[in-house]
Coordinates of C-alpha atoms in Angstrom, one line a residue:
Chain A
M1 CA 23.4 -51.8 11.8
N2 CA 24.4 -48.8 9.8
F3 CA 20.8 -47.7 9.5
L4 CA 20.3 -48.1 13.3
F5 CA 23.4 -46.1 14.0
D6 CA 22.2 -43.3 11.7
L7 CA 18.8 -43.4 13.4
V8 CA 20.3 -43.1 16.8
A9 CA 22.6 -40.3 15.7
Q10 CA 19.6 -38.4 14.3
G11 CA 17.5 -39.0 17.5
A12 CA 20.4 -37.9 19.6
Q13 CA 20.7 -34.7 17.7
M14 CA 17.0 -33.9 18.1
L15 CA 17.2 -34.6 21.9
L16 CA 20.5 -32.7 22.2
A17 CA 19.0 -29.6 20.5
L18 CA 16.0 -29.8 22.9
A19 CA 18.1 -30.3 26.0
L20 CA 20.6 -27.6 25.2
A21 CA 18.2 -24.9 24.1
P22 CA 17.0 -23.7 27.5
L23 CA 20.5 -24.1 28.9
L24 CA 21.7 -21.7 26.3
I25 CA 19.1 -19.1 27.4
G26 CA 20.2 -19.7 31.0
F27 CA 23.8 -19.3 30.0
V28 CA 23.3 -16.0 28.3
R29 CA 21.3 -14.7 31.2
K30 CA 24.0 -15.7 33.6
L31 CA 26.7 -14.1 31.5
K32 CA 24.7 -10.9 31.2
A33 CA 24.1 -10.8 34.9
R34 CA 27.8 -11.3 35.6
L35 CA 28.7 -8.5 33.2
L36 CA 26.5 -6.2 35.2
H37 CA 28.1 -7.4 38.5
R38 CA 25.0 -9.3 39.5
K39 CA 25.0 -12.9 40.6
G40 CA 22.3 -14.1 38.2
P41 CA 20.1 -17.2 38.4
P42 CA 21.7 -20.7 37.8
I43 CA 22.1 -21.8 34.2
I44 CA 19.5 -24.6 34.8
Q45 CA 16.8 -22.0 35.7
P46 CA 15.0 -21.9 32.3
W47 CA 14.5 -25.7 32.4
R48 CA 13.1 -25.3 35.9
D49 CA 10.7 -22.6 34.7
I50 CA 9.6 -24.8 31.8
I51 CA 9.0 -27.8 34.0
R52 CA 7.1 -25.7 36.5
L53 CA 5.0 -24.2 33.8
L54 CA 4.2 -27.6 32.3
R55 CA 2.8 -28.7 35.6
K56 CA 0.5 -25.7 36.0
E57 CA -3.0 -25.4 34.8
V58 CA -3.7 -23.3 31.8
V59 CA -5.8 -20.2 32.1
L60 CA -7.5 -19.6 28.8
A61 CA -9.2 -16.4 27.7
E62 CA -12.9 -16.8 27.3
N63 CA -13.0 -16.4 23.6
A64 CA -9.8 -18.4 22.8
S65 CA -10.4 -20.7 19.7
W66 CA -9.0 -24.0 18.7
L67 CA -6.3 -22.2 16.7
Y68 CA -5.0 -20.5 19.8
R69 CA -4.8 -23.9 21.6
S70 CA -3.1 -25.8 18.8
A71 CA -0.7 -23.1 17.8
P72 CA 1.8 -23.7 20.6
Y73 CA 2.2 -27.3 19.6
L74 CA 2.5 -26.4 15.9
I75 CA 5.1 -23.7 16.6
F76 CA 7.1 -25.9 18.9
A77 CA 7.0 -28.8 16.4
M78 CA 8.0 -26.7 13.4
T79 CA 10.8 -25.0 15.3
W80 CA 12.0 -28.3 16.7
V81 CA 12.0 -30.0 13.3
A82 CA 13.9 -27.0 11.8
A83 CA 16.4 -27.0 14.6
S84 CA 17.0 -30.7 14.3
L85 CA 17.7 -30.4 10.6
V86 CA 20.6 -28.1 11.1
P87 CA 23.9 -30.0 11.6
T88 CA 25.1 -29.6 15.1
F89 CA 27.9 -32.1 15.8
A90 CA 27.8 -34.2 12.6
T91 CA 26.8 -33.6 8.9
G92 CA 24.7 -35.8 6.7
L93 CA 22.4 -37.2 9.4
M94 CA 19.6 -39.4 8.4
F95 CA 16.9 -36.9 7.7
S96 CA 19.1 -34.0 6.6
W97 CA 18.1 -34.4 3.0
A98 CA 14.4 -34.1 3.8
A99 CA 14.7 -30.3 3.8
D100 CA 17.4 -27.9 2.7
L101 CA 18.3 -24.5 4.0
I102 CA 15.4 -22.8 2.2
A103 CA 13.0 -25.2 3.7
I104 CA 14.4 -24.6 7.2
I105 CA 14.0 -20.9 6.8
A106 CA 10.4 -21.4 5.5
L107 CA 9.6 -23.7 8.5
L108 CA 10.6 -20.8 10.8
G109 CA 8.3 -18.6 8.6
S110 CA 5.4 -21.0 9.2
A111 CA 6.0 -20.9 13.0
R112 CA 6.0 -17.1 12.8
F113 CA 2.8 -17.2 10.8
F114 CA 1.0 -19.2 13.4
L115 CA 2.4 -17.2 16.3
A116 CA 1.2 -14.0 14.7
L117 CA -2.2 -15.5 14.2
A118 CA -2.3 -16.7 17.8
G119 CA -1.4 -13.2 18.9
M120 CA -4.6 -11.9 17.2
D121 CA -6.9 -14.6 18.4
I122 CA -7.9 -13.2 21.8
G123 CA -8.7 -9.8 20.3
T124 CA -6.7 -7.6 22.6
S125 CA -4.7 -4.7 21.4
F126 CA -1.4 -6.1 22.8
G127 CA -1.6 -9.2 20.7
G128 CA -2.4 -7.1 17.6
I129 CA 0.6 -4.7 18.2
G130 CA 2.9 -7.7 18.5
S131 CA 1.6 -9.5 15.5
S132 CA 1.7 -6.4 13.2
R133 CA 5.3 -5.6 14.3
E134 CA 6.3 -9.2 13.8
A135 CA 4.9 -9.1 10.3
M136 CA 6.9 -6.0 9.6
F137 CA 10.1 -7.4 10.9
G138 CA 9.5 -10.7 9.1
S139 CA 8.9 -8.9 5.8
L140 CA 12.4 -7.6 5.9
A141 CA 14.2 -10.4 7.7
E142 CA 13.1 -13.2 5.5
P143 CA 14.3 -11.7 2.2
A144 CA 17.6 -10.9 3.9
T145 CA 17.8 -14.6 4.9
I146 CA 17.0 -15.8 1.5
M147 CA 19.8 -13.5 0.1
I148 CA 22.3 -15.0 2.6
V149 CA 21.1 -18.5 1.5
F150 CA 21.7 -17.6 -2.1
T151 CA 25.2 -16.3 -1.4
V152 CA 26.2 -19.4 0.6
S153 CA 24.6 -21.7 -1.9
F154 CA 26.3 -20.1 -4.9
V155 CA 29.6 -20.5 -3.2
A156 CA 29.0 -24.1 -2.1
G157 CA 26.9 -25.1 -5.2
T158 CA 24.0 -26.5 -3.2
T159 CA 21.3 -25.5 -0.8
Q160 CA 21.6 -28.7 1.2
L161 CA 23.0 -27.6 4.6
S162 CA 25.1 -30.7 5.3
E163 CA 26.7 -30.3 1.9
I164 CA 27.3 -26.6 2.5
A165 CA 29.0 -27.4 5.8
A166 CA 31.1 -30.1 4.3
Y167 CA 32.1 -27.8 1.4
M168 CA 33.0 -24.9 3.8
A169 CA 35.0 -27.3 6.0
G170 CA 36.9 -28.5 2.9
N171 CA 37.6 -25.1 1.5
L172 CA 38.6 -22.8 4.3
E173 CA 39.4 -19.5 2.7
L174 CA 38.5 -15.9 3.2
R175 CA 35.8 -14.5 0.9
A176 CA 34.4 -11.0 1.0
S177 CA 31.0 -12.3 0.0
V178 CA 30.8 -14.9 2.7
G179 CA 32.0 -12.3 5.2
M180 CA 29.1 -10.0 4.2
A181 CA 26.7 -12.8 4.4
L182 CA 28.0 -13.6 8.0
V183 CA 27.3 -10.0 9.1
A184 CA 23.9 -10.0 7.4
L185 CA 23.1 -13.3 9.1
L186 CA 24.1 -11.9 12.5
I187 CA 21.8 -9.0 12.0
V188 CA 18.9 -11.3 11.0
A189 CA 19.6 -13.6 13.9
I190 CA 19.4 -10.8 16.4
A191 CA 16.2 -9.5 14.9
E192 CA 14.6 -12.9 14.5
N193 CA 15.3 -13.9 18.1
G194 CA 14.1 -10.6 19.5
R195 CA 17.5 -9.9 21.1
V196 CA 18.5 -6.5 22.5
P197 CA 18.8 -3.8 19.9
V198 CA 15.6 -5.0 18.3
D199 CA 13.5 -6.3 21.2
N200 CA 14.2 -7.0 24.8
P201 CA 13.3 -10.6 25.9
A202 CA 13.4 -9.6 29.5
T203 CA 10.8 -6.9 29.5
H204 CA 7.1 -6.5 29.5
L205 CA 7.1 -2.8 28.8
E206 CA 4.5 -2.2 26.2
L207 CA 6.4 0.1 23.9
T208 CA 9.2 -2.4 23.4
M209 CA 7.2 -5.6 23.1
V210 CA 7.1 -7.6 19.9
H211 CA 7.5 -11.3 20.7
E212 CA 6.3 -10.9 24.3
A213 CA 3.2 -9.0 23.3
M214 CA 2.1 -11.8 21.0
V215 CA 2.4 -14.5 23.7
L216 CA 1.0 -12.2 26.5
E217 CA -2.2 -14.3 26.9
Y218 CA -0.5 -17.7 27.0
S219 CA 0.0 -19.5 30.3
G220 CA 0.9 -22.9 31.7
R221 CA 2.0 -25.6 29.3
Y222 CA 1.3 -23.4 26.2
L223 CA 3.7 -20.8 27.5
A224 CA 6.2 -23.4 28.3
L225 CA 6.1 -24.7 24.7
I226 CA 6.4 -21.2 23.3
E227 CA 9.4 -20.5 25.5
L228 CA 11.0 -23.7 24.5
A229 CA 10.4 -22.9 20.8
S230 CA 12.0 -19.5 21.1
A231 CA 15.0 -21.1 22.9
L232 CA 15.2 -23.6 20.1
K233 CA 15.1 -20.8 17.6
L234 CA 18.1 -19.1 19.2
L235 CA 19.9 -22.5 19.2
L236 CA 19.1 -23.0 15.6
Y237 CA 20.5 -19.6 14.5
I238 CA 23.7 -20.1 16.5
S239 CA 24.1 -23.6 15.1
L240 CA 23.5 -22.3 11.6
I241 CA 26.1 -19.7 11.9
A242 CA 28.5 -22.2 13.5
C243 CA 28.0 -24.9 10.9
V244 CA 28.1 -22.7 7.8
F245 CA 30.8 -20.2 8.7
F246 CA 32.9 -22.1 11.3
P247 CA 32.5 -25.7 10.4
V248 CA 35.6 -26.8 12.4
G249 CA 35.3 -30.2 14.1
L250 CA 32.0 -31.3 12.4
A251 CA 32.0 -35.0 12.0
R252 CA 30.7 -36.9 8.9
H253 CA 27.8 -39.1 9.5
D254 CA 29.8 -42.3 8.9
A255 CA 32.8 -41.2 11.0
G256 CA 32.2 -43.2 14.0
L257 CA 31.7 -42.4 17.7
Q258 CA 35.1 -40.8 18.4
A259 CA 34.7 -38.1 15.6
M260 CA 31.2 -37.5 16.8
A261 CA 32.4 -36.9 20.4
I262 CA 34.9 -34.4 19.1
G263 CA 32.2 -32.8 17.0
L264 CA 30.0 -32.6 20.1
G265 CA 32.8 -31.0 22.1
A266 CA 33.5 -28.5 19.3
Y267 CA 29.7 -27.7 19.0
V268 CA 29.3 -27.0 22.7
L269 CA 32.4 -24.8 22.6
K270 CA 31.1 -22.9 19.6
L271 CA 27.7 -22.4 21.3
A272 CA 29.4 -21.0 24.4
I273 CA 31.5 -18.6 22.3
G274 CA 28.5 -17.5 20.4
E275 CA 26.6 -16.9 23.6
G276 CA 29.5 -15.0 25.1
L277 CA 29.6 -12.6 22.1
L278 CA 25.8 -12.2 22.3
A279 CA 25.9 -11.3 26.0
L280 CA 28.7 -8.9 25.5
F281 CA 26.8 -7.2 22.5
E282 CA 23.6 -7.0 24.4
T283 CA 25.0 -5.4 27.5
S284 CA 26.8 -2.8 25.5
R285 CA 23.8 -1.8 23.4
A286 CA 20.6 0.1 24.1
K287 CA 17.3 -1.0 22.5
M288 CA 16.4 0.9 19.4
R289 CA 13.1 2.5 18.5
V290 CA 10.7 0.2 16.6
F291 CA 10.9 2.3 13.5
R292 CA 14.6 2.2 13.6
V293 CA 14.5 -1.6 13.3
P294 CA 13.7 -1.5 9.5
D295 CA 16.9 0.5 9.0
F296 CA 18.9 -2.1 10.9
L297 CA 17.2 -5.0 9.0
G298 CA 17.5 -3.1 5.7
A299 CA 21.2 -3.0 6.2
G300 CA 21.1 -6.7 6.6
L301 CA 19.1 -7.0 3.4
M302 CA 21.4 -4.8 1.5
L303 CA 24.5 -6.7 2.7
G304 CA 22.9 -9.9 1.7
L305 CA 22.1 -8.5 -1.8
L306 CA 25.6 -7.1 -2.2
A307 CA 27.1 -10.5 -1.2
T308 CA 25.0 -12.3 -3.8
L309 CA 25.9 -9.8 -6.5
L310 CA 29.6 -10.1 -5.5
V311 CA 29.4 -13.9 -5.8
F312 CA 27.8 -13.5 -9.2
V313 CA 30.3 -11.1 -10.6
T314 CA 33.4 -12.9 -9.3
R315 CA 32.0 -16.3 -10.4
S316 CA 31.3 -15.1 -14.0
L317 CA 34.6 -13.3 -14.6
Chain B
M1 CA -18.8 -13.1 3.2
N2 CA -22.1 -14.8 2.4
G3 CA -22.4 -16.1 5.9
S4 CA -22.2 -12.8 7.5
G5 CA -23.6 -10.5 4.8
E6 CA -20.8 -8.0 5.6
R7 CA -18.2 -6.9 3.0
S8 CA -15.9 -4.6 5.0
I9 CA -13.1 -6.6 6.8
E10 CA -13.1 -3.9 9.5
R11 CA -16.5 -5.0 10.7
L12 CA -15.8 -8.7 10.8
G13 CA -13.9 -10.6 13.5
G14 CA -14.3 -13.7 15.5
L15 CA -15.6 -15.7 12.6
I16 CA -13.6 -18.7 13.8
H17 CA -16.4 -19.2 16.4
S18 CA -19.4 -18.6 14.2
M19 CA -18.1 -20.3 11.0
P20 CA -15.7 -23.0 12.3
K21 CA -15.5 -25.1 9.2
T22 CA -15.0 -22.2 6.8
A23 CA -12.4 -20.9 9.2
F24 CA -10.4 -24.1 9.1
L25 CA -10.5 -24.3 5.3
F26 CA -9.7 -20.7 4.9
L27 CA -6.7 -21.1 7.2
G28 CA -5.4 -23.9 4.9
G29 CA -5.8 -21.7 1.9
C30 CA -3.9 -18.9 3.7
V31 CA -1.0 -21.2 4.6
A32 CA -0.9 -22.5 1.0
I33 CA -0.9 -19.1 -0.7
S34 CA 1.7 -17.7 1.8
A35 CA 4.1 -20.3 0.5
L36 CA 4.6 -22.0 3.8
P37 CA 5.7 -25.6 4.1
P38 CA 4.3 -28.2 4.0
L39 CA 1.6 -27.1 1.5
N40 CA 1.9 -26.6 -2.3
G41 CA 2.8 -22.9 -2.4
F42 CA 6.1 -23.6 -0.8
V43 CA 7.0 -26.3 -3.3
S44 CA 6.5 -23.9 -6.1
E45 CA 8.6 -21.2 -4.4
W46 CA 11.3 -23.8 -3.6
L47 CA 11.5 -24.8 -7.2
V48 CA 11.8 -21.2 -8.4
F49 CA 14.6 -20.6 -5.9
Q50 CA 16.4 -23.7 -7.2
A51 CA 16.0 -22.3 -10.7
I52 CA 17.5 -19.0 -9.5
L53 CA 20.5 -20.9 -8.0
L54 CA 21.2 -22.4 -11.4
S55 CA 21.4 -18.9 -13.0
P56 CA 25.2 -18.4 -12.8
S57 CA 25.4 -20.9 -15.7
L58 CA 23.3 -18.7 -17.9
P59 CA 25.1 -17.3 -21.0
Q60 CA 23.4 -13.8 -21.1
W61 CA 24.9 -11.2 -18.8
T62 CA 21.8 -9.1 -18.3
V63 CA 19.7 -12.1 -17.4
K64 CA 22.4 -13.3 -15.1
L65 CA 22.5 -10.1 -13.1
L66 CA 18.8 -9.6 -13.2
V67 CA 18.0 -13.0 -11.7
P68 CA 19.2 -12.3 -8.1
A69 CA 17.1 -9.1 -8.1
V70 CA 14.1 -11.3 -9.1
G71 CA 15.0 -13.5 -6.2
V72 CA 14.8 -10.6 -3.7
A73 CA 11.6 -9.5 -5.2
L74 CA 10.1 -13.0 -4.9
A75 CA 11.3 -13.4 -1.3
L76 CA 9.9 -10.0 -0.4
S77 CA 6.6 -10.6 -2.1
A78 CA 6.3 -14.0 -0.4
T79 CA 6.8 -12.6 3.1
L80 CA 4.6 -9.6 2.3
G81 CA 2.0 -12.1 1.1
A82 CA 2.2 -14.0 4.3
G83 CA 1.8 -10.7 6.3
C84 CA -1.2 -9.8 4.2
Y85 CA -2.9 -13.2 4.9
I86 CA -2.0 -12.9 8.6
R87 CA -3.9 -9.6 8.5
A88 CA -6.8 -10.9 6.5
Y89 CA -7.3 -14.0 8.6
G90 CA -6.5 -12.3 11.9
V91 CA -8.9 -9.5 11.4
A92 CA -11.8 -11.4 9.8
F93 CA -11.6 -14.7 11.6
L94 CA -9.8 -14.2 14.9
G95 CA -10.4 -11.8 17.8
R96 CA -13.8 -10.7 18.9
P97 CA -16.7 -9.9 16.5
R98 CA -16.9 -6.2 15.6
S99 CA -20.5 -6.3 14.5
E100 CA -23.7 -8.1 15.0
A101 CA -23.4 -9.6 11.5
A102 CA -20.1 -11.2 12.4
R103 CA -21.5 -12.6 15.6
T104 CA -24.4 -14.3 14.0
A105 CA -22.7 -15.5 10.8
T106 CA -23.1 -19.2 9.9
D107 CA -21.2 -21.7 7.8
P108 CA -22.3 -21.9 4.2
D109 CA -24.1 -25.0 2.8
R110 CA -22.5 -28.4 2.3
W111 CA -21.7 -27.7 -1.4
S112 CA -19.7 -24.6 -0.8
L113 CA -17.8 -26.2 2.0
G114 CA -17.2 -29.3 -0.2
T115 CA -15.7 -27.2 -3.0
M116 CA -13.3 -25.5 -0.6
A117 CA -12.4 -28.8 1.0
V118 CA -11.6 -30.4 -2.4
L119 CA -9.4 -27.4 -3.3
L120 CA -7.6 -27.6 0.0
T121 CA -7.0 -31.4 -0.4
M122 CA -5.5 -30.7 -3.8
C123 CA -3.2 -28.1 -2.2
L124 CA -2.2 -30.6 0.5
M125 CA -1.6 -33.4 -2.0
A126 CA 0.5 -31.2 -4.2
G127 CA 2.5 -30.1 -1.2
L128 CA 3.1 -33.6 0.2
L129 CA 3.6 -35.5 -3.0
P130 CA 5.1 -32.9 -5.4
S131 CA 7.0 -35.5 -7.3
L132 CA 3.8 -36.9 -8.8
V133 CA 2.5 -33.5 -9.8
I134 CA 5.9 -32.5 -11.4
D135 CA 5.9 -35.7 -13.4
T136 CA 2.4 -35.1 -14.5
I137 CA 2.9 -31.6 -15.8
S138 CA 6.4 -32.1 -17.2
P139 CA 5.3 -33.2 -20.7
A140 CA 3.6 -29.8 -21.0
A141 CA 6.6 -28.0 -19.8
K142 CA 8.7 -30.0 -22.3
D143 CA 6.5 -28.8 -25.2
F144 CA 6.8 -25.2 -23.9
V145 CA 10.5 -24.7 -23.2
G146 CA 12.0 -27.8 -24.7
G147 CA 13.6 -29.1 -21.5
R148 CA 12.4 -31.1 -18.6
M149 CA 13.4 -32.0 -15.1
P150 CA 14.5 -35.5 -14.4
T151 CA 11.7 -37.9 -13.6
Q152 CA 10.9 -37.4 -9.9
A153 CA 8.9 -40.5 -9.1
E154 CA 12.0 -42.7 -9.2
L155 CA 13.6 -41.0 -6.3
S156 CA 13.4 -42.7 -3.0
W157 CA 10.9 -41.7 -0.3
L158 CA 8.9 -39.4 -2.7
S159 CA 11.3 -36.5 -2.3
I160 CA 12.0 -34.0 -5.1
A161 CA 15.4 -33.1 -6.4
P162 CA 15.3 -30.9 -9.5
V163 CA 19.0 -31.0 -10.4
A164 CA 20.8 -34.0 -9.0
E165 CA 20.3 -36.0 -5.8
S166 CA 23.5 -34.8 -4.2
R167 CA 22.7 -31.1 -4.6
S168 CA 19.3 -30.2 -3.1
S169 CA 16.3 -32.1 -2.2
Y170 CA 13.0 -31.5 -0.4
N171 CA 10.6 -34.0 1.0
G172 CA 7.3 -32.5 1.9
L173 CA 5.8 -35.7 3.2
L174 CA 8.6 -36.4 5.6
V175 CA 8.6 -32.8 6.9
F176 CA 4.8 -33.0 7.4
V177 CA 5.0 -36.4 9.2
F178 CA 7.9 -35.1 11.3
I179 CA 5.9 -32.0 12.4
L180 CA 2.8 -34.0 13.2
F181 CA 4.8 -36.6 15.1
S182 CA 6.6 -34.0 17.2
A183 CA 3.4 -32.0 17.9
Y184 CA 1.5 -35.1 18.9
S185 CA 4.2 -36.6 21.0
A186 CA 4.8 -33.3 22.8
R187 CA 1.0 -33.1 23.5
W188 CA 1.0 -36.7 24.7
I189 CA 4.0 -36.3 27.0
I190 CA 2.8 -33.1 28.4
H191 CA -0.7 -34.4 29.1
K192 CA 0.7 -37.5 30.7
F193 CA 3.5 -36.1 32.8
G194 CA 2.6 -32.4 33.0
S195 CA -0.8 -31.1 33.3
A196 CA -3.9 -31.3 31.0
R197 CA -6.1 -29.0 33.0
S198 CA -7.3 -25.7 31.8
R199 CA -9.8 -23.1 33.0
R200 CA -11.5 -20.2 31.2
A201 CA -11.2 -16.7 32.5
P202 CA -11.4 -13.2 31.1
A203 CA -8.5 -12.1 28.9
W204 CA -5.5 -10.8 30.8
D205 CA -4.3 -8.0 28.4
C206 CA -1.9 -6.6 30.9
G207 CA -4.6 -6.0 33.4
Y208 CA -6.9 -3.9 31.3
I209 CA -10.6 -4.7 31.8
E210 CA -12.7 -5.9 28.9
T211 CA -13.3 -3.0 26.5
S212 CA -15.2 -2.6 23.3
P213 CA -14.3 -4.9 20.4
M214 CA -13.5 -1.8 18.5
T215 CA -10.2 -1.4 20.4
Q216 CA -8.9 -4.5 18.7
Y217 CA -6.3 -4.2 16.0
T218 CA -8.0 -3.5 12.7
G219 CA -6.7 -4.2 9.2
S220 CA -5.4 -0.7 8.7
S221 CA -3.7 -0.6 12.2
F222 CA -2.2 -4.0 11.4
A223 CA -0.7 -2.7 8.2
Q224 CA 0.6 0.6 9.6
P225 CA 4.1 -0.5 10.4
I226 CA 4.6 -2.0 7.0
R227 CA 3.0 1.0 5.4
R228 CA 5.5 3.3 7.2
T229 CA 8.5 1.2 6.3
L230 CA 7.8 0.3 2.7
G231 CA 4.9 2.5 1.7
V232 CA 7.0 5.6 1.4
I233 CA 9.0 4.0 -1.4
A234 CA 6.3 2.0 -3.1
F235 CA 3.3 4.3 -2.9
S236 CA 4.8 7.6 -1.8
V237 CA 2.6 7.5 1.3
K238 CA 2.2 10.8 3.1
E239 CA 0.7 11.1 6.6
R240 CA -0.7 14.4 7.7
L241 CA -1.8 15.2 11.2
D242 CA -4.3 18.0 11.5
M243 CA -3.9 19.1 15.1
P244 CA -6.2 21.9 16.2
A245 CA -4.7 24.8 18.2
P246 CA -5.3 24.7 22.0
G247 CA -8.8 26.0 22.7
D248 CA -10.1 24.9 19.3
M249 CA -12.9 22.4 19.7
R250 CA -12.3 20.7 16.3
P251 CA -11.3 17.0 16.5
A252 CA -7.7 16.2 15.5
R253 CA -7.5 14.2 12.2
L254 CA -4.9 12.0 10.8
S255 CA -5.1 11.6 7.0
I256 CA -3.1 9.4 4.8
E257 CA -2.4 10.1 1.2
I258 CA -1.5 7.2 -1.0
K259 CA -0.4 7.5 -4.6
D260 CA 0.2 4.7 -7.0
R261 CA 3.5 5.5 -8.7
I262 CA 2.9 3.2 -11.6
F263 CA -0.3 5.2 -12.2
D264 CA 1.4 8.5 -11.8
Y265 CA 4.4 7.8 -14.0
L266 CA 3.1 5.4 -16.6
Y267 CA -0.6 5.9 -17.1
A268 CA -0.9 9.6 -16.4
P269 CA 1.6 10.7 -19.0
L270 CA 0.0 8.4 -21.5
T271 CA -3.5 9.9 -20.9
R272 CA -2.0 13.4 -21.1
A273 CA -0.3 12.6 -24.4
V274 CA -3.6 11.2 -25.8
E275 CA -5.4 14.3 -24.7
T276 CA -2.9 16.7 -26.3
C277 CA -3.1 14.8 -29.5
A278 CA -6.9 14.8 -29.5
S279 CA -7.2 18.6 -28.8
G280 CA -4.5 19.3 -31.4
L281 CA -6.4 17.3 -34.0
N282 CA -9.6 19.0 -33.0
I283 CA -9.0 21.9 -35.3
L284 CA -9.2 19.5 -38.3
S285 CA -12.9 19.3 -37.7
L286 CA -13.4 23.0 -38.2
L287 CA -11.8 23.4 -41.7
T288 CA -13.5 24.8 -44.9
I289 CA -14.3 22.5 -47.8
Q290 CA -11.3 23.7 -49.9
E291 CA -9.0 22.9 -47.0
Y292 CA -10.6 19.5 -46.6
L293 CA -10.0 18.7 -50.3
A294 CA -6.4 19.9 -49.9
L295 CA -6.0 17.6 -46.9
V296 CA -7.4 14.6 -48.6
F297 CA -5.2 15.2 -51.7
G298 CA -2.1 15.6 -49.5
A299 CA -3.0 12.4 -47.6
L300 CA -3.4 10.5 -50.8
V301 CA -0.1 11.7 -52.2
F302 CA 1.6 10.8 -48.9
L303 CA 0.1 7.3 -48.9
L304 CA 1.0 6.7 -52.5
V305 CA 4.6 7.8 -51.8
L306 CA 4.6 5.4 -48.9
V307 CA 3.4 2.5 -51.1
A308 CA 5.9 3.4 -53.8
I309 CA 8.8 3.3 -51.3

């Protein structure tokens, strides 16, 4: 019975992540439109787009290879698995021990690897520009993420995300190192999801494209999967920030239905707050030049490193 | 390389069509070496990171503070490695062929393919079942460093947990099965309820018509952003644009100067020192016979004094 309950909870989390991710995109678009005094499309619009795309036929470029056709499924699967391993409403779910925080980051790295390869497969210059810029951002963002992981793991004594969340919920205190790690993680999250100061998800202007340039040739169900994967990635980062730095309301896996319902409510609230802040930030910023992005990411990397060193020094004294 | 007879990566491209089997095996190798889950490279990287996380309990201060820096270096090199293999694979195997040799390349014979396949299978096994590999090599590790990890095979579900079950664990097999399951179920559901149709058409490329394959991103253009951001520090890269004055018919040229700092600051002083010593000692070969005798005598006395002390 217990086993069954665990399995249902894990399945529910996977489906929840999948269902919420496009809504999240819709919500942030709606908020941004409202902030600019426009009406904006309904929140459900990204789901409608995705379903519409899934029904359409795919137009493949003439020299697309098998890699190009299987990459969307792989990218979607890797992102989905990574997103479902992050605690959303409850910690210690059934498969949460299968991969720790480092593995989740690395799964996203795998998805990026295949996306960059798919961008180069058709042999057009737009795909290449996207892939090479993505490789540059990735080479700075991933070490920064690893540093943040180090900081958080040193504090909590583990890299297992559920354990970290449980530790953080049990020891609510202000730490300078954790604060730095939070700022660094926000920087990385903005860069990794291609949000405004780094990349503009709403544009197809060639000078600004990174993510959109790589997926330029995709259409139909492949495009739907990639859109879904990038929505899941945004959800993953917000959930990660929420569960590590604001673990209020998270239920334990054996806590029963009521605690889980509270956890779910808290989770949705946290997502909404995160999205609100993101929309506010995006409308008040202009996009930066591509070669300014390394400075931005470099600040994230340095903050991560400083946070790690700070933990080391304070721990050893 | 053998299949196309071409050594420059800038003249390859599109090998995934002409050498499909090699392309698949090479992709596996790239994923493994870029330390991406679920292959073996990631397991090793993960274990190193776990070791780094244990470092606050080390007694030596210098080592303790050095370890996080090593962590950054490792993370940076892992992602740069991934970028490098995206570049290698993307330029050589993907895209459109840049030369006739790349277009007509063929897969190598069965033995070469077999060797690569065996190596890839080993990568996959080590990635999916790391506990078995760790247990196999831990006696050797014990002889070397005097310590060993707890036996991994006893843990449930073939996962690995280097320190203790409650702290951190990783299960390559489960992650792999999970990914395959999600990918295939997504494919099945989409093909059943969505659409499975596809049609071939010329590439879209924002409306540009088909141009020469030479307009594709090459290895050097792919590396340019990384060279600009990190190359200045690591290799003191200088870019020089030689722009002719208006009316001048000369073509404009962009040249890049790359210096290896390790060579400049470590090897170059060493060679200079050796050269000064050698030219200083050169006068010894032009002495008279008396001076030689005096030198030999002096050297003997010096050596005897050394022995006496």
